[in-house]
Coordinates of C-alpha atoms in Angstrom, one line a residue:
M1 CA 6.1 65.3 75.0
A2 CA 2.8 66.9 75.8
G3 CA 1.9 67.2 72.1
D4 CA 2.8 63.5 71.5
Y5 CA 0.7 62.4 74.5
A6 CA -2.3 64.4 73.1
V7 CA -2.0 62.8 69.6
I8 CA -1.6 59.3 71.0
A9 CA -4.5 59.8 73.5
L10 CA -6.7 61.0 70.7
Y11 CA -5.7 58.0 68.6
I12 CA -6.4 55.5 71.3
A13 CA -9.7 57.1 72.2
G14 CA -10.7 56.9 68.5
M15 CA -9.8 53.2 68.2
I16 CA -12.0 52.4 71.3
G17 CA -14.8 54.6 70.0
V18 CA -14.7 52.9 66.6
G19 CA -14.7 49.5 68.3
W20 CA -17.7 50.5 70.3
F21 CA -19.5 51.5 67.1
G22 CA -18.7 48.1 65.6
L23 CA -20.6 46.5 68.5
R24 CA -23.8 47.7 66.9
L25 CA -23.0 46.1 63.6
A26 CA -21.9 42.7 64.9
K27 CA -25.2 40.9 65.3
T28 CA -24.6 37.6 63.5
K29 CA -21.8 35.1 63.1
S30 CA -21.1 36.4 59.6
D31 CA -21.0 40.0 60.9
Y32 CA -18.6 39.2 63.8
L33 CA -16.2 36.9 61.8
V34 CA -16.2 38.3 58.2
A35 CA -17.9 41.7 58.4
G36 CA -21.1 40.3 56.8
R37 CA -19.1 39.7 53.6
R38 CA -20.0 43.2 52.5
L39 CA -16.7 45.1 51.9
G40 CA -16.1 47.2 48.8
W41 CA -12.7 47.6 47.1
F42 CA -11.4 50.6 49.1
M43 CA -12.2 49.1 52.5
Y44 CA -11.0 45.7 51.3
S45 CA -7.7 46.9 50.1
G46 CA -7.1 49.1 53.1
T47 CA -7.9 46.4 55.6
M48 CA -5.8 43.8 53.7
S49 CA -2.8 46.2 53.7
A50 CA -3.3 46.9 57.4
V51 CA -3.5 43.3 58.5
V52 CA -0.3 42.1 56.6
L53 CA 1.9 45.1 57.5
G54 CA 2.3 44.9 61.3
G55 CA 5.0 45.3 63.9
A56 CA 7.4 42.9 62.2
S57 CA 7.0 44.7 58.9
T58 CA 7.4 48.2 60.5
V59 CA 9.8 47.9 63.5
G60 CA 11.3 44.6 62.1
G61 CA 11.6 46.1 58.6
V62 CA 13.5 49.1 59.9
K63 CA 15.7 46.8 62.0
L64 CA 16.6 44.8 58.8
G65 CA 17.3 48.0 57.0
Y66 CA 19.6 49.2 59.8
T67 CA 21.4 45.8 59.7
Y68 CA 21.6 45.1 55.9
G69 CA 20.5 48.3 54.1
I70 CA 18.1 48.3 51.2
S71 CA 18.2 44.5 51.0
G72 CA 16.4 44.5 54.3
A73 CA 13.3 45.2 52.2
W74 CA 13.1 41.6 51.0
L75 CA 11.0 40.4 54.0
V76 CA 8.1 42.8 53.3
I77 CA 8.6 42.4 49.5
A78 CA 8.0 38.7 50.0
I79 CA 4.8 39.5 51.9
G80 CA 3.7 41.8 49.0
V81 CA 4.4 39.1 46.5
G82 CA 2.4 36.6 48.5
I83 CA -0.6 39.0 48.5
L84 CA -0.3 39.5 44.8
V85 CA -0.2 35.8 44.0
L86 CA -3.1 35.0 46.4
H87 CA -5.3 37.6 44.8
T88 CA -4.5 36.9 41.2
L89 CA -4.7 33.1 41.4
F90 CA -7.0 32.1 44.3
A91 CA -9.0 34.9 45.8
R92 CA -12.0 34.5 43.4
R93 CA -12.4 30.9 44.3
L94 CA -12.0 31.5 48.0
V95 CA -14.8 34.1 48.1
K96 CA -17.1 31.7 46.3
L97 CA -16.6 28.9 48.8
R98 CA -18.5 30.9 51.5
V99 CA -16.5 29.3 54.4
Y100 CA -15.1 30.9 57.6
T101 CA -11.8 29.0 58.1
V102 CA -9.0 27.3 56.2
G103 CA -10.0 24.1 58.0
E104 CA -13.6 24.3 56.6
M105 CA -12.1 24.5 53.1
L106 CA -10.0 21.4 53.7
D107 CA -12.9 19.5 55.1
L108 CA -15.0 20.5 52.0
R109 CA -12.2 19.5 49.6
Y110 CA -11.1 16.2 51.2
G111 CA -14.4 15.1 52.7
G112 CA -14.0 15.9 56.4
S113 CA -11.8 14.9 59.3
T114 CA -9.0 17.3 58.4
S115 CA -9.9 20.5 60.2
A116 CA -9.0 19.3 63.6
I117 CA -5.3 18.8 62.7
S118 CA -5.1 21.8 60.4
G119 CA -6.9 23.8 63.1
V120 CA -4.2 23.0 65.7
V121 CA -1.5 24.2 63.3
M122 CA -3.4 27.3 62.3
W123 CA -4.3 28.0 65.9
A124 CA -0.6 28.0 66.8
Y125 CA 0.3 30.2 63.9
T126 CA -2.4 32.8 64.5
L127 CA -1.7 32.9 68.2
M128 CA 2.0 33.5 67.6
L129 CA 1.2 36.1 65.0
T130 CA -0.9 37.9 67.6
V131 CA 2.1 37.7 70.0
T132 CA 4.5 39.3 67.5
S133 CA 2.5 42.4 67.0
T134 CA 1.6 42.6 70.7
L135 CA 5.3 42.4 71.5
A136 CA 6.1 45.3 69.2
F137 CA 3.9 47.7 71.4
A138 CA 6.8 47.8 73.8
T139 CA 8.9 49.8 71.3
V140 CA 6.4 52.7 71.0
F141 CA 5.3 53.0 74.7
K142 CA 9.0 52.9 75.7
V143 CA 9.6 56.0 73.7
L144 CA 6.4 57.7 74.9
F145 CA 6.4 56.9 78.6
N146 CA 9.8 55.3 79.3
V147 CA 8.1 52.3 80.8
P148 CA 9.3 48.7 81.0
S149 CA 8.5 46.5 78.0
W150 CA 5.8 44.5 79.8
V151 CA 3.9 47.7 80.6
G152 CA 3.9 48.8 77.0
I153 CA 2.7 45.3 75.9
A154 CA -0.1 45.4 78.5
I155 CA -1.3 48.8 77.4
G156 CA -1.3 48.1 73.6
G157 CA -2.5 44.6 73.9
S158 CA -5.5 45.6 76.1
I159 CA -6.6 48.2 73.6
V160 CA -6.6 45.7 70.8
V161 CA -8.4 43.1 72.8
L162 CA -11.0 45.6 73.9
Y163 CA -12.1 46.7 70.4
S164 CA -11.7 43.2 68.9
V165 CA -14.0 41.7 71.5
L166 CA -16.6 44.4 71.1
G167 CA -17.4 44.3 67.4
G168 CA -15.3 41.5 65.9
M169 CA -14.4 41.9 62.3
W170 CA -16.6 45.0 61.9
S171 CA -14.7 46.8 64.6
I172 CA -11.4 45.5 63.2
T173 CA -12.3 46.6 59.7
L174 CA -13.3 50.1 60.7
T175 CA -10.3 50.6 62.9
D176 CA -8.1 49.2 60.1
I177 CA -9.2 51.8 57.7
V178 CA -8.3 54.6 60.1
Q179 CA -5.0 52.8 60.9
F180 CA -4.2 52.4 57.2
V181 CA -4.6 56.1 56.6
I182 CA -2.5 57.0 59.6
K183 CA 0.2 54.5 58.8
T184 CA 0.5 55.7 55.2
I185 CA 0.8 59.4 56.3
G186 CA 3.2 58.7 59.2
I187 CA 5.6 56.2 57.6
L188 CA 5.5 57.0 53.9
F189 CA 4.9 60.8 53.9
I190 CA 6.6 61.9 57.1
L191 CA 9.2 59.5 58.5
L192 CA 10.6 58.3 55.2
P193 CA 11.5 61.8 53.7
V194 CA 12.6 63.2 57.1
S195 CA 14.9 60.2 57.7
I196 CA 16.5 60.5 54.3
V197 CA 17.0 64.2 54.5
S198 CA 18.4 64.0 58.1
A199 CA 20.9 61.4 56.9
G200 CA 22.2 63.8 54.2
G201 CA 20.2 62.3 51.3
F202 CA 21.3 59.3 49.3
D203 CA 24.7 60.8 48.7
G204 CA 25.2 61.4 52.4
M205 CA 24.3 57.8 53.2
A206 CA 26.5 56.4 50.5
A207 CA 29.4 58.4 51.7
R208 CA 29.1 57.1 55.3
L209 CA 28.0 53.5 54.9
D210 CA 29.6 50.5 53.4
E211 CA 28.6 49.9 49.7
S212 CA 26.9 46.7 50.7
Y213 CA 24.1 48.8 52.2
F214 CA 23.0 49.6 48.7
E215 CA 23.2 46.1 47.2
L216 CA 19.9 44.3 46.7
T217 CA 21.4 40.9 47.6
A218 CA 23.5 41.9 50.6
I219 CA 21.2 40.1 53.0
G220 CA 22.1 36.8 51.3
G221 CA 20.5 34.7 48.6
D222 CA 19.6 32.0 51.1
T223 CA 17.8 34.4 53.3
I224 CA 15.9 36.0 50.4
L225 CA 14.8 32.5 49.2
T226 CA 13.7 31.6 52.7
Y227 CA 11.7 34.8 53.0
F228 CA 9.8 33.9 49.8
L229 CA 9.3 30.3 51.0
V230 CA 8.1 31.4 54.4
Y231 CA 6.2 34.7 53.9
S232 CA 5.0 34.5 50.3
F233 CA 3.7 31.0 50.8
G234 CA 2.5 31.8 54.3
L235 CA 0.4 34.7 52.9
L236 CA -1.2 32.3 50.5
I237 CA -2.7 30.1 53.3
G238 CA -2.9 32.1 56.6
Q239 CA -6.3 32.1 58.3
D240 CA -5.8 35.8 59.1
I241 CA -5.4 36.6 55.4
W242 CA -8.2 34.2 54.2
Q243 CA -10.6 35.7 56.7
R244 CA -10.1 39.1 55.1
V245 CA -10.6 37.6 51.7
F246 CA -13.9 36.3 52.9
T247 CA -15.0 39.9 53.8
A248 CA -15.1 40.9 50.1
R249 CA -18.6 41.6 48.6
T250 CA -17.7 40.0 45.3
P251 CA -14.9 37.9 43.8
G252 CA -13.9 40.9 41.6
I253 CA -13.6 43.2 44.6
A254 CA -11.3 40.7 46.3
T255 CA -9.0 40.4 43.2
G256 CA -8.8 44.1 42.4
G257 CA -8.5 45.3 46.0
G258 CA -5.9 42.6 46.8
V259 CA -3.7 43.6 43.8
I260 CA -3.7 47.2 45.1
S261 CA -2.8 46.0 48.6
G262 CA 0.1 43.9 47.2
V263 CA 1.6 46.9 45.4
Y264 CA 1.3 49.0 48.5
C265 CA 3.2 46.3 50.5
L266 CA 6.1 46.5 48.0
V267 CA 6.4 50.3 48.5
Y268 CA 6.1 49.9 52.3
G269 CA 8.9 47.4 52.3
L270 CA 11.3 49.6 50.5
A271 CA 10.4 52.5 52.7
G272 CA 11.2 50.6 55.9
A273 CA 14.6 49.5 54.6
L274 CA 15.5 53.1 53.6
I275 CA 14.4 54.4 57.0
G276 CA 16.6 51.7 58.6
T277 CA 19.5 52.6 56.3
A278 CA 19.2 56.3 57.3
A279 CA 19.1 55.3 61.0
K280 CA 22.4 53.4 60.5
T281 CA 23.9 56.5 59.0
L282 CA 22.8 58.7 61.9
Y283 CA 23.3 56.2 64.8
P284 CA 25.9 53.7 63.7
T285 CA 26.5 52.2 67.1
L286 CA 23.1 51.4 68.6
A287 CA 23.2 48.7 71.2
S288 CA 20.4 46.9 69.4
A289 CA 19.1 47.2 65.8
Q290 CA 15.6 46.6 67.3
D291 CA 15.8 50.2 68.7
A292 CA 16.5 51.8 65.3
F293 CA 12.8 52.7 64.6
A294 CA 12.2 54.2 68.1
T295 CA 15.5 56.1 68.1
I296 CA 15.1 57.9 64.7
V297 CA 11.5 58.8 65.6
E298 CA 12.5 60.2 69.0
D299 CA 15.5 62.2 67.8
Q300 CA 14.5 63.5 64.3
L301 CA 10.8 64.5 64.7
P302 CA 9.3 67.4 66.5
A303 CA 6.6 67.0 69.2
G304 CA 3.2 66.3 67.8
V305 CA 4.6 65.0 64.5
R306 CA 6.5 62.4 66.5
G307 CA 3.2 61.4 68.2
L308 CA 1.6 61.0 64.8
V309 CA 4.4 58.7 63.5
L310 CA 4.3 56.7 66.8
A311 CA 0.5 56.4 66.2
A312 CA 1.3 55.1 62.7
A313 CA 3.5 52.5 64.3
L314 CA 0.8 51.6 66.7
S315 CA -1.6 51.4 63.8
A316 CA 0.6 48.8 62.1
M317 CA 0.9 46.7 65.2
M318 CA -2.8 47.0 66.2
S319 CA -4.1 46.1 62.8
T320 CA -2.1 42.9 62.5
A321 CA -2.6 42.0 66.2
S322 CA -6.4 42.4 65.9
G323 CA -6.6 40.5 62.6
A324 CA -4.6 37.6 64.0
L325 CA -6.6 37.6 67.2
I326 CA -9.9 37.3 65.5
A327 CA -8.5 34.6 63.2
C328 CA -7.3 32.6 66.2
S329 CA -10.7 33.0 67.8
T330 CA -12.4 31.8 64.6
V331 CA -10.2 28.8 64.3
S332 CA -10.8 28.0 68.0
T333 CA -14.6 28.1 67.7
S334 CA -15.1 26.8 64.2
D335 CA -12.4 24.1 63.9
L336 CA -11.5 23.1 67.5
L337 CA -14.3 23.7 70.0
S338 CA -16.9 22.5 67.5
K339 CA -15.1 19.1 67.2
L340 CA -15.5 18.7 70.9
G341 CA -19.3 19.1 70.6
L342 CA -19.3 22.7 71.9
K343 CA -21.7 24.2 69.4
S344 CA -24.0 27.1 69.7
S345 CA -26.4 29.1 67.5
G346 CA -27.8 32.6 67.0
G347 CA -26.8 35.2 69.5
D348 CA -25.0 32.5 71.6
E349 CA -22.6 32.0 68.8
V350 CA -21.6 35.6 68.8
S351 CA -21.2 35.6 72.5
R352 CA -19.0 32.5 72.4
N353 CA -16.8 34.2 69.9
R354 CA -16.5 37.3 72.1
V355 CA -15.5 35.2 75.1
T356 CA -13.0 33.2 73.1
T357 CA -11.5 36.4 71.7
L358 CA -11.1 37.8 75.2
I359 CA -9.4 34.7 76.6
L360 CA -7.0 34.4 73.7
G361 CA -6.2 38.1 73.8
I362 CA -5.1 37.7 77.5
V363 CA -3.0 34.6 76.6
A364 CA -1.3 36.5 73.8
I365 CA -0.4 39.4 76.0
G366 CA 1.1 37.0 78.6
I367 CA 3.2 35.2 76.0
A368 CA 4.4 38.5 74.5
M369 CA 5.8 39.6 77.9
V370 CA 8.3 36.7 77.8
V371 CA 9.3 36.8 74.1
D372 CA 12.0 39.3 73.2
D373 CA 12.4 39.2 69.4
V374 CA 9.6 40.2 67.0
V375 CA 11.2 38.8 63.8
N376 CA 12.1 35.4 65.5
A377 CA 8.6 35.1 66.8
L378 CA 7.2 35.8 63.3
T379 CA 9.6 33.2 61.8
I380 CA 8.3 30.5 64.2
A381 CA 4.7 31.3 63.3
Y382 CA 5.3 31.2 59.5
D383 CA 7.6 28.2 59.6
I384 CA 5.0 26.1 61.3
L385 CA 2.2 27.3 59.0
V386 CA 4.0 26.8 55.7
G387 CA 5.8 23.5 56.7
G388 CA 2.6 22.1 58.1
L389 CA -0.3 23.3 55.8
L390 CA 0.9 24.7 52.5
V391 CA 1.1 21.4 50.6
A392 CA -2.3 20.2 51.7
I393 CA -4.0 23.5 51.0
I394 CA -2.4 24.3 47.6
G395 CA -2.7 20.6 46.7
G396 CA -6.4 20.6 47.4
L397 CA -6.9 23.7 45.3
A398 CA -4.8 22.6 42.3
W399 CA -4.6 18.8 42.3
K400 CA -7.7 16.5 42.2
R401 CA -5.7 13.4 42.9
G402 CA -4.8 14.6 46.4
T403 CA -6.5 12.5 49.1
R404 CA -7.6 13.1 52.7
Q405 CA -5.1 10.6 53.9
G406 CA -2.3 12.4 52.0
A407 CA -3.4 15.7 53.4
L408 CA -3.4 14.5 56.9
A409 CA -0.1 12.8 56.6
S410 CA 1.6 15.9 55.1
M411 CA 0.3 18.1 57.9
V412 CA 1.5 15.9 60.6
V413 CA 4.9 15.1 59.1
G414 CA 5.6 18.7 57.9
T415 CA 4.8 20.2 61.3
I416 CA 6.9 17.7 63.3
V417 CA 9.9 18.1 60.9
V418 CA 9.7 21.9 61.2
I419 CA 9.6 21.9 65.0
T420 CA 12.4 19.3 65.2
F421 CA 14.8 21.3 63.0
M422 CA 14.0 24.4 65.0
F423 CA 15.3 22.6 68.1
V424 CA 18.3 21.1 66.3
D425 CA 19.4 24.1 64.2
G426 CA 17.8 27.1 65.8
V427 CA 14.8 29.3 65.0
E428 CA 16.8 31.5 62.7
A429 CA 18.1 28.7 60.6
N430 CA 16.8 28.1 57.0
S431 CA 16.7 24.3 57.5
P432 CA 13.3 24.0 59.3
I433 CA 11.3 25.4 56.4
Y434 CA 13.3 23.5 53.7
W435 CA 13.1 20.1 55.4
G436 CA 9.5 20.7 56.6
L437 CA 8.2 21.7 53.2
G438 CA 10.1 19.0 51.4
S439 CA 9.0 16.2 53.7
S440 CA 5.4 17.5 53.6
L441 CA 5.3 17.4 49.8
A442 CA 6.9 14.0 49.5
V443 CA 4.5 12.5 52.0
Y444 CA 1.5 14.1 50.4
L445 CA 2.3 12.8 46.9
L446 CA 3.3 9.3 48.2
V447 CA 0.2 8.7 50.4
S448 CA -2.2 10.2 47.9
F449 CA -1.0 7.8 45.2
L450 CA -1.2 4.9 47.6
T451 CA -4.7 5.6 48.8
P452 CA -8.1 5.6 46.9
R453 CA -9.1 8.7 45.0
T454 CA -11.4 11.2 46.6
S455 CA -14.9 10.2 45.8
D456 CA -16.8 11.8 42.9
E457 CA -19.6 12.8 45.3
I458 CA -17.1 14.9 47.4
L459 CA -15.4 16.4 44.3
T460 CA -18.8 17.3 42.8
V461 CA -19.8 19.3 45.9
W462 CA -16.4 20.9 45.9
T463 CA -16.6 21.9 42.2
R464 CA -20.1 23.3 42.7
R465 CA -18.9 25.5 45.5
L466 CA -15.9 26.7 43.5
N467 CA -18.3 27.7 40.8
G468 CA -20.3 29.9 43.1
S469 CA -23.2 27.6 44.1
A470 CA -23.0 28.8 47.7
V471 CA -23.3 32.4 46.6
A472 CA -26.3 31.7 44.5
E473 CA -28.0 29.8 47.4
E474 CA -27.4 32.7 49.8
E475 CA -28.9 35.2 47.3
E476 CA -31.9 32.9 46.8
A477 CA -32.4 32.6 50.6
K478 CA -32.2 36.4 51.0
A479 CA -34.7 36.9 48.2
K480 CA -37.2 34.5 49.8
L481 CA -36.7 36.1 53.2
A482 CA -37.3 39.6 51.7
A483 CA -40.4 38.3 49.9
S484 CA -41.9 36.9 53.0

């Protein structure tokens, strides 16, 4: 394992070094939270791919492939579809708004007094998303060091917290590019072909597995539909995703880079399912499908190469964990603490974000130590997000008749219904998202029709922002500053 240790040590040192470099770039709130809104298409597409494909997509995707075969790809495919829809329909408008959070967009559209409620829901989602990727660290460090799960979580989580606190979005962006390259090489170009060859190729897998492993719908139509409702819709409205959209230098870069990222996600999803199918062929009686990824890496790859693939898995986990962590910190400072009158400016604002990121990182590590299923944890996060916020957000972007009262009512009712059905029917049931989303939509429409229309003054400001007035104002301010 000496070669593996060397590769992992080099990788970890590199992540911390890049994070330290990001410290020099994060001088303002815009730098710390959205990388100064200066990313080009390559960095944008790489970081977007990195943030959406984390531990649940990698370890969880292989787990689903081990359990269901190629139909296990639907979870990550749903994520890819969400990214494609977001960037073809909404990304240009989001970049023009020049906001930092989903809550700020809702306040702008509905006239204020919505970000507190949406902030609580988004905070719970981003925190749980941080937990899912932090939880997945246990899989890699168990293989490397044969340590208890909590130790692996502590090691991986601490690294993420360190570089996220140092440079915020700049550190996360720079590390994400490195992680994207490592992940692509390790998962797509090494583990995927090695797994298929070791399992005897497609003919060998077909001969040893039930034919259902090669049916696209074996996982079940209800499950596939739920994946699209939860993950595709969730990707449309998640703070962690929107915050990456806000980093694009121009609306065109956001659209083009996002489409590339969406296609990459589709390929990654199929790769994970095939790796899991190969693992089922080679190790048909694993005690837990959750161990499929670690087992095939440990047994089928030579030292050094195994370390690179484990680094690829760490890359997937760290990129999502760091993106979710900075999103949770942003929601905390912009949507929640500011409502309590805890505002700051200039350098103090960056310092407050650093402290908040540190505290939330420690909390996420602690929660991850007591949660034992990465897919279930992700399901909880997305169910709450989609059931609580989807209708108000998409309604605000697409329907002028939607009102602030309708948005608030839909958020409250949708969230309560989702959580209620999780307790009644269980986290893995499809009912929480169906009932939550349905009730949220019904309440939004009913209350919006029963309450006065949003004022023309508010809608005028909203329309001007969607048309790029904020971008023009920023450019004019920069020009005046340069002239002086």
